[in-house]
Amino acid sequence: MIVRILGEGQFQVDGDAATKLAALDSELDAAVQASEEAAFRAALDASVRLIRESGTRVPDDAIVTADFILPFSDATLAEVRQLLTDGNISGDSVGLP
Amino acid sequence: MSVMKRVSLIFRAKANKALDRMEDPRETLDYSYQQQVEMLTRVRRGVADVATSRKRVELQMNQLQKEVDRREGQARDALGKGREDLARAALQNKSSLQGQLNDLQGQYSALQEQEEKLTMASQRLQARVDAFRTRKETIKATYTAAEAQTRINEAFSGISEEMGDIGLAIQRAEDKTAQMQARAGAIDELLASGALEDHVGGNQDNIQAELDRIGAGSDIDAELAQMKGELSASAPRQLEANPNGDSPAPVDDQPPQAGDGS
């Protein structure tokens, strides 16, 4: 599957790593729901590390959509919560009228 | 639902919404391309802004480091003159300054990391924009309108995600840079006005003044003598007749015309 880390681009992640990532994603979700800052940080850091270490970069000239998108590696809980609630991608960078 | 899935759906929904608004699919390609080129400009400007911020913080770190070193010198000086109280005050000052310096160092690494990431993002976007341009022409030339729609959707969604990501990254960088600039401005002002010593809780001026009083009486005399010597270049030489005056008062009595003219 293709995973994007915001600010870092897309990675191809498969096999065991993909399974582990799905588990971390659930931890991340639980932490966001419960507003647990420490658990959130731990799950986000672990996800970022896993993707960076086990993923293969999608070539720069490939134009594909990601199956999963991880927030910025240094995102705060509040930031992620806001992204999830108002679905706001700032700057309207997709840029169509 | 998982966080990562939700975020990806948000990006996709945004792209789909934009696609729905476009009537002619081929127009979508041109319009999107135009947006991409604008985004590239914005990213490059973002990289430059972050770099400027980083350099400014670097300058301030150098200035603060100098202040820290100066306090340490003062502490040694004071100890050498048997004034542990002054040495302690100087070291207290140094410690406050060191705290600010450490804070700046943290900001500096954050900016450095952000600059690297944005630079990479800018290269990535450039590569994708180039690829998009090629694909756009291929789609226009090769496919019928119906076939083209699918290809356009793919290309558009893919590039939209990239643009959305970079748009967010730039927005964050701009916010952070603005915060840094405000803080940097405050520190610049403090450094420039010489108020930093007071700001960090110090009687540094007193320390230096005291040290000067203790050790520098003769230095002042020597300096006075030297100034008098310089003044005598344009003034009567009788000033040199008083080499060992013990009052700093003559500074005020010096002929005003000497410093001003040339």
Tab-separated table of C-alpha atoms in Angstrom:
chain	number	residue	atom	x	y	z
A	1	MET	CA	0.000	0.000	0.000
A	2	ILE	CA	1.050	3.600	-0.431
A	3	VAL	CA	1.414	5.724	2.661
A	4	ARG	CA	2.155	9.426	2.805
A	5	ILE	CA	3.759	11.169	5.729
A	6	LEU	CA	2.689	14.799	5.479
A	7	GLY	CA	5.700	16.931	4.698
A	8	GLU	CA	7.776	13.943	3.635
A	9	GLY	CA	6.072	12.372	0.645
A	10	GLN	CA	4.851	8.904	-0.242
A	11	PHE	CA	6.228	5.478	0.640
A	12	GLN	CA	5.364	1.992	-0.501
A	13	VAL	CA	4.824	-0.098	2.635
A	14	ASP	CA	4.018	-3.807	2.454
A	15	GLY	CA	3.982	-7.071	4.376
A	16	ASP	CA	4.794	-7.112	8.071
A	17	ALA	CA	5.440	-3.405	8.144
A	18	ALA	CA	1.963	-2.724	6.787
A	19	THR	CA	0.435	-4.930	9.474
A	20	LYS	CA	2.427	-3.213	12.210
A	21	LEU	CA	1.481	0.148	10.805
A	22	ALA	CA	-2.213	-0.719	10.943
A	23	ALA	CA	-1.823	-1.592	14.624
A	24	LEU	CA	-0.026	1.672	15.311
A	25	ASP	CA	-2.751	3.513	13.441
A	26	SER	CA	-5.323	2.070	15.852
A	27	GLU	CA	-3.203	3.184	18.795
A	28	LEU	CA	-2.989	6.617	17.248
A	29	ASP	CA	-6.739	6.737	16.831
A	30	ALA	CA	-7.339	5.654	20.429
A	31	ALA	CA	-4.876	8.295	21.671
A	32	VAL	CA	-6.585	11.027	19.655
A	33	GLN	CA	-10.005	9.997	20.897
A	34	ALA	CA	-8.843	9.884	24.506
A	35	SER	CA	-6.718	13.045	24.169
A	36	GLU	CA	-3.712	11.226	25.546
A	37	GLU	CA	-0.771	13.319	24.557
A	38	ALA	CA	1.960	10.824	25.502
A	39	ALA	CA	0.303	7.874	23.778
A	40	PHE	CA	-0.348	10.038	20.740
A	41	ARG	CA	3.293	11.087	20.536
A	42	ALA	CA	4.528	7.522	20.983
A	43	ALA	CA	2.224	6.117	18.291
A	44	LEU	CA	3.021	8.909	15.845
A	45	ASP	CA	6.784	8.613	16.387
A	46	ALA	CA	6.672	4.839	16.013
A	47	SER	CA	4.599	5.099	12.816
A	48	VAL	CA	6.936	7.650	11.294
A	49	ARG	CA	9.969	5.536	12.167
A	50	LEU	CA	8.394	2.386	10.763
A	51	ILE	CA	7.452	4.034	7.477
A	52	ARG	CA	10.829	5.701	7.058
A	53	GLU	CA	12.709	2.499	7.840
A	54	SER	CA	10.576	-0.140	6.141
A	55	GLY	CA	9.009	1.845	3.329
A	56	THR	CA	10.350	2.456	-0.136
A	57	ARG	CA	10.022	5.963	-1.494
A	58	VAL	CA	7.556	6.341	-4.328
A	59	PRO	CA	9.484	7.880	-7.243
A	60	ASP	CA	9.171	11.668	-7.453
A	61	ASP	CA	7.661	11.571	-10.920
A	62	ALA	CA	4.928	9.069	-10.028
A	63	ILE	CA	1.542	10.725	-9.660
A	64	VAL	CA	-0.529	8.478	-7.448
A	65	THR	CA	-2.816	8.845	-4.442
A	66	ALA	CA	-1.924	7.383	-1.072
A	67	ASP	CA	-4.088	4.793	0.659
A	68	PHE	CA	-3.174	6.211	4.033
A	69	ILE	CA	-1.887	9.584	5.130
A	70	LEU	CA	0.010	10.088	8.360
A	71	PRO	CA	0.094	13.596	9.868
A	72	PHE	CA	3.310	15.617	10.064
A	73	SER	CA	5.953	13.864	12.158
A	74	ASP	CA	5.966	16.795	14.594
A	75	ALA	CA	2.207	17.375	14.551
A	76	THR	CA	0.535	18.064	17.871
A	77	LEU	CA	-2.537	16.273	19.106
A	78	ALA	CA	-4.512	19.487	18.767
A	79	GLU	CA	-3.365	19.921	15.199
A	80	VAL	CA	-4.385	16.401	14.210
A	81	ARG	CA	-7.701	16.766	15.970
A	82	GLN	CA	-8.384	19.936	14.049
A	83	LEU	CA	-7.462	18.357	10.738
A	84	LEU	CA	-9.829	15.471	11.465
A	85	THR	CA	-12.723	17.584	12.663
A	86	ASP	CA	-12.932	20.398	10.188
A	87	GLY	CA	-11.241	18.479	7.373
A	88	ASN	CA	-9.535	21.676	6.585
A	89	ILE	CA	-6.546	21.542	4.327
A	90	SER	CA	-5.303	25.025	4.641
A	91	GLY	CA	-4.302	27.270	1.795
A	92	ASP	CA	-6.870	25.577	-0.441
A	93	SER	CA	-3.845	24.279	-2.210
A	94	VAL	CA	-5.752	21.885	-4.387
A	95	GLY	CA	-6.550	25.142	-5.984
A	96	LEU	CA	-9.664	24.804	-8.005
A	97	PRO	CA	-12.463	27.349	-7.988
B	1	MET	CA	-11.841	4.591	11.609
B	2	SER	CA	-8.139	4.858	11.565
B	3	VAL	CA	-6.509	8.235	11.644
B	4	MET	CA	-4.440	7.657	8.535
B	5	LYS	CA	-7.446	6.514	6.526
B	6	ARG	CA	-9.477	9.516	7.591
B	7	VAL	CA	-6.745	11.928	6.623
B	8	SER	CA	-6.407	10.289	3.222
B	9	LEU	CA	-10.167	10.519	2.699
B	10	ILE	CA	-10.114	14.205	3.560
B	11	PHE	CA	-7.530	14.804	0.862
B	12	ARG	CA	-9.424	12.701	-1.637
B	13	ALA	CA	-12.741	14.349	-0.911
B	14	LYS	CA	-11.160	17.694	-1.509
B	15	ALA	CA	-9.849	16.599	-4.892
B	16	ASN	CA	-13.175	15.059	-5.892
B	17	LYS	CA	-15.065	18.151	-4.958
B	18	ALA	CA	-12.774	20.218	-7.119
B	19	LEU	CA	-13.110	17.785	-10.002
B	20	ASP	CA	-16.887	17.901	-9.812
B	21	ARG	CA	-16.837	21.611	-10.293
B	22	MET	CA	-14.918	21.419	-13.535
B	23	GLU	CA	-16.995	21.086	-16.661
B	24	ASP	CA	-14.413	20.357	-19.290
B	25	PRO	CA	-11.934	17.711	-18.086
B	26	ARG	CA	-9.204	19.061	-20.311
B	27	GLU	CA	-9.562	22.464	-18.774
B	28	THR	CA	-9.020	20.811	-15.430
B	29	LEU	CA	-5.574	19.767	-16.538
B	30	ASP	CA	-4.522	23.220	-17.641
B	31	TYR	CA	-5.994	24.919	-14.626
B	32	SER	CA	-4.384	22.452	-12.267
B	33	TYR	CA	-1.045	22.841	-13.984
B	34	GLN	CA	-1.237	26.571	-13.577
B	35	GLN	CA	-1.963	26.087	-9.862
B	36	GLN	CA	0.987	23.762	-9.543
B	37	VAL	CA	3.352	26.279	-11.040
B	38	GLU	CA	2.079	28.895	-8.613
B	39	MET	CA	2.514	26.467	-5.760
B	40	LEU	CA	6.110	25.856	-6.790
B	41	THR	CA	6.784	29.565	-6.536
B	42	ARG	CA	5.181	29.664	-3.124
B	43	VAL	CA	7.225	26.716	-1.872
B	44	ARG	CA	10.452	28.286	-3.064
B	45	ARG	CA	9.565	31.520	-1.345
B	46	GLY	CA	8.753	29.514	1.772
B	47	VAL	CA	12.171	27.867	1.682
B	48	ALA	CA	13.822	31.262	1.309
B	49	ASP	CA	11.827	32.712	4.230
B	50	VAL	CA	12.751	29.858	6.511
B	51	ALA	CA	16.399	30.241	5.495
B	52	THR	CA	16.271	33.957	6.310
B	53	SER	CA	14.776	33.200	9.699
B	54	ARG	CA	17.397	30.587	10.368
B	55	LYS	CA	20.219	32.968	9.498
B	56	ARG	CA	18.790	35.590	11.764
B	57	VAL	CA	18.598	33.160	14.661
B	58	GLU	CA	22.185	32.159	13.886
B	59	LEU	CA	23.310	35.772	14.127
B	60	GLN	CA	21.540	36.200	17.416
B	61	MET	CA	23.083	33.039	18.743
B	62	ASN	CA	26.516	34.458	17.932
B	63	GLN	CA	25.658	37.700	19.686
B	64	LEU	CA	24.337	35.914	22.727
B	65	GLN	CA	27.391	33.652	22.803
B	66	LYS	CA	29.574	36.750	22.903
B	67	GLU	CA	27.566	38.094	25.814
B	68	VAL	CA	27.896	34.772	27.604
B	69	ASP	CA	31.663	34.803	27.086
B	70	ARG	CA	31.835	38.360	28.299
B	71	ARG	CA	30.069	37.458	31.534
B	72	GLU	CA	32.460	34.607	32.051
B	73	GLY	CA	35.384	36.935	31.535
B	74	GLN	CA	33.894	39.300	34.059
B	75	ALA	CA	33.493	36.497	36.578
B	76	ARG	CA	37.142	35.531	36.237
B	77	ASP	CA	38.177	39.132	36.418
B	78	ALA	CA	36.138	39.635	39.585
B	79	LEU	CA	37.523	36.491	41.212
B	80	GLY	CA	41.025	37.597	40.359
B	81	LYS	CA	40.316	40.800	42.226
B	82	GLY	CA	38.959	38.905	45.197
B	83	ARG	CA	35.355	39.896	44.601
B	84	GLU	CA	33.438	36.659	44.772
B	85	ASP	CA	30.148	38.536	45.090
B	86	LEU	CA	30.671	40.184	41.732
B	87	ALA	CA	31.821	36.923	40.173
B	88	ARG	CA	28.649	35.275	41.411
B	89	ALA	CA	26.483	38.022	39.957
B	90	ALA	CA	28.284	37.742	36.626
B	91	LEU	CA	27.784	33.987	36.553
B	92	GLN	CA	24.112	34.369	37.390
B	93	ASN	CA	23.822	36.682	34.445
B	94	LYS	CA	25.679	34.261	32.278
B	95	SER	CA	23.296	31.512	33.254
B	96	SER	CA	20.235	33.540	32.225
B	97	LEU	CA	21.831	34.358	28.917
B	98	GLN	CA	22.806	30.745	28.428
B	99	GLY	CA	19.160	29.827	28.914
B	100	GLN	CA	18.141	32.142	26.098
B	101	LEU	CA	20.933	30.800	23.962
B	102	ASN	CA	19.809	27.202	24.501
B	103	ASP	CA	16.300	28.205	23.584
B	104	LEU	CA	17.557	29.747	20.350
B	105	GLN	CA	19.568	26.633	19.600
B	106	GLY	CA	16.382	24.580	19.810
B	107	GLN	CA	14.641	26.967	17.443
B	108	TYR	CA	17.600	26.854	15.131
B	109	SER	CA	17.514	23.068	14.754
B	110	ALA	CA	13.759	23.172	14.220
B	111	LEU	CA	14.193	25.734	11.443
B	112	GLN	CA	17.013	23.764	9.915
B	113	GLU	CA	14.894	20.640	9.792
B	114	GLN	CA	11.981	22.536	8.337
B	115	GLU	CA	14.189	24.078	5.686
B	116	GLU	CA	15.506	20.666	4.662
B	117	LYS	CA	12.036	19.184	4.470
B	118	LEU	CA	10.663	22.069	2.448
B	119	THR	CA	13.619	21.913	0.095
B	120	MET	CA	12.960	18.233	-0.498
B	121	ALA	CA	9.239	18.893	-0.886
B	122	SER	CA	10.001	21.555	-3.428
B	123	GLN	CA	12.143	19.123	-5.434
B	124	ARG	CA	9.454	16.481	-5.196
B	125	LEU	CA	6.789	18.862	-6.374
B	126	GLN	CA	8.996	20.047	-9.229
B	127	ALA	CA	9.442	16.447	-10.404
B	128	ARG	CA	5.726	15.791	-10.165
B	129	VAL	CA	4.778	18.968	-11.917
B	130	ASP	CA	7.097	18.034	-14.769
B	131	ALA	CA	5.568	14.561	-14.913
B	132	PHE	CA	2.097	16.069	-14.793
B	133	ARG	CA	2.848	18.368	-17.696
B	134	THR	CA	3.943	15.433	-19.835
B	135	ARG	CA	0.963	13.361	-18.825
B	136	LYS	CA	-1.390	16.239	-19.450
B	137	GLU	CA	-0.233	16.582	-23.050
B	138	THR	CA	-0.407	12.833	-23.590
B	139	ILE	CA	-3.935	12.681	-22.247
B	140	LYS	CA	-5.056	15.572	-24.390
B	141	ALA	CA	-3.491	14.149	-27.537
B	142	THR	CA	-4.270	10.475	-27.153
B	143	TYR	CA	-7.539	9.819	-25.470
B	144	THR	CA	-11.143	10.425	-26.308
B	145	ALA	CA	-13.014	12.595	-23.862
B	146	ALA	CA	-14.524	9.598	-22.082
B	147	GLU	CA	-11.219	7.780	-21.696
B	148	ALA	CA	-9.487	10.923	-20.738
B	149	GLN	CA	-11.765	11.504	-17.787
B	150	THR	CA	-10.422	8.519	-15.861
B	151	ARG	CA	-6.817	9.416	-16.545
B	152	ILE	CA	-7.450	12.999	-15.635
B	153	ASN	CA	-9.068	11.993	-12.375
B	154	GLU	CA	-6.077	9.861	-11.465
B	155	ALA	CA	-3.544	12.484	-12.320
B	156	PHE	CA	-5.543	15.227	-10.696
B	157	SER	CA	-6.127	13.347	-7.444
B	158	GLY	CA	-2.478	12.385	-7.215
B	159	ILE	CA	-1.194	15.862	-7.799
B	160	SER	CA	-3.867	17.342	-5.531
B	161	GLU	CA	-2.645	15.248	-2.664
B	162	GLU	CA	0.890	16.445	-3.226
B	163	MET	CA	-0.303	20.031	-3.437
B	164	GLY	CA	-2.441	19.668	-0.339
B	165	ASP	CA	0.477	18.229	1.597
B	166	ILE	CA	2.865	20.938	0.503
B	167	GLY	CA	0.239	23.616	1.071
B	168	LEU	CA	-0.091	22.481	4.667
B	169	ALA	CA	3.673	22.277	5.097
B	170	ILE	CA	4.105	25.791	3.777
B	171	GLN	CA	1.333	27.102	5.971
B	172	ARG	CA	3.023	25.629	9.027
B	173	ALA	CA	6.377	26.987	7.970
B	174	GLU	CA	4.879	30.446	7.498
B	175	ASP	CA	3.253	30.332	10.933
B	176	LYS	CA	6.444	29.189	12.575
B	177	THR	CA	8.527	31.756	10.736
B	178	ALA	CA	6.183	34.528	11.826
B	179	GLN	CA	6.466	33.427	15.450
B	180	MET	CA	10.247	33.257	15.195
B	181	GLN	CA	10.415	36.679	13.658
B	182	ALA	CA	8.428	38.176	16.475
B	183	ARG	CA	10.711	36.605	19.042
B	184	ALA	CA	13.817	37.400	17.077
B	185	GLY	CA	12.668	41.008	16.801
B	186	ALA	CA	12.313	41.218	20.563
B	187	ILE	CA	15.794	39.810	21.133
B	188	ASP	CA	17.277	42.095	18.477
B	189	GLU	CA	15.785	45.062	20.247
B	190	LEU	CA	17.122	43.935	23.565
B	191	LEU	CA	20.573	43.351	22.171
B	192	ALA	CA	20.579	46.648	20.352
B	193	SER	CA	19.357	48.725	23.251
B	194	GLY	CA	21.830	47.103	25.605
B	195	ALA	CA	18.879	46.277	27.804
B	196	LEU	CA	19.537	42.572	27.621
B	197	GLU	CA	21.542	42.716	30.827
B	198	ASP	CA	18.655	44.278	32.688
B	199	HIS	CA	16.131	42.041	31.011
B	200	VAL	CA	17.814	38.888	32.175
B	201	GLY	CA	17.625	40.086	35.704
B	202	GLY	CA	20.894	41.614	35.957
B	203	ASN	CA	22.907	44.223	37.507
B	204	GLN	CA	25.494	43.533	34.861
B	205	ASP	CA	26.107	47.205	34.404
B	206	ASN	CA	26.860	47.390	38.080
B	207	ILE	CA	29.180	44.446	37.829
B	208	GLN	CA	31.110	46.012	35.012
B	209	ALA	CA	31.089	49.405	36.659
B	210	GLU	CA	32.351	47.925	39.888
B	211	LEU	CA	35.052	45.968	38.095
B	212	ASP	CA	36.011	49.081	36.265
B	213	ARG	CA	36.188	51.004	39.504
B	214	ILE	CA	38.377	48.400	41.138
B	215	GLY	CA	40.788	47.624	38.422
B	216	ALA	CA	40.590	50.222	35.808
B	217	GLY	CA	41.407	53.463	37.541
B	218	SER	CA	44.805	53.501	35.975
B	219	ASP	CA	43.380	52.322	32.659
B	220	ILE	CA	41.049	55.277	32.635
B	221	ASP	CA	43.937	57.572	33.298
B	222	ALA	CA	45.867	56.004	30.467
B	223	GLU	CA	42.917	56.295	28.128
B	224	LEU	CA	42.332	59.856	29.123
B	225	ALA	CA	45.919	60.604	28.419
B	226	GLN	CA	45.612	58.982	25.035
B	227	MET	CA	42.447	60.924	24.179
B	228	LYS	CA	44.126	64.090	25.209
B	229	GLY	CA	46.965	63.172	22.947
B	230	GLU	CA	44.594	62.710	20.041
B	231	LEU	CA	42.812	65.950	20.785
B	232	SER	CA	46.053	67.786	20.903
B	233	ALA	CA	46.388	67.135	17.204
B	234	SER	CA	43.918	69.944	16.686
B	235	ALA	CA	44.043	71.596	20.112
B	236	PRO	CA	46.757	73.318	22.153
B	237	ARG	CA	49.253	70.851	23.601
B	238	GLN	CA	48.889	72.083	27.169
B	239	LEU	CA	46.445	69.228	27.912
B	240	GLU	CA	49.277	66.747	27.992
B	241	ALA	CA	50.689	68.524	30.963
B	242	ASN	CA	48.285	66.696	33.247
B	243	PRO	CA	49.073	62.985	32.830
B	244	ASN	CA	47.798	61.634	36.132
B	245	GLY	CA	44.520	63.321	36.953
B	246	ASP	CA	42.425	61.120	39.233
B	247	SER	CA	39.035	62.423	38.274
B	248	PRO	CA	37.114	61.331	35.164
B	249	ALA	CA	35.597	64.794	35.008
B	250	PRO	CA	37.857	66.087	32.232
B	251	VAL	CA	35.929	63.935	29.772
B	252	ASP	CA	33.075	66.395	29.963
B	253	ASP	CA	35.369	69.351	29.743
B	254	GLN	CA	36.957	68.351	26.518
B	255	PRO	CA	36.593	70.814	23.677
B	256	PRO	CA	33.377	69.945	21.862
B	257	GLN	CA	34.677	70.801	18.433
B	258	ALA	CA	37.190	67.981	18.450
B	259	GLY	CA	34.875	65.055	17.865
B	260	ASP	CA	32.357	66.671	15.576
B	261	GLY	CA	33.958	68.233	12.557
B	262	SER	CA	35.868	65.846	10.328
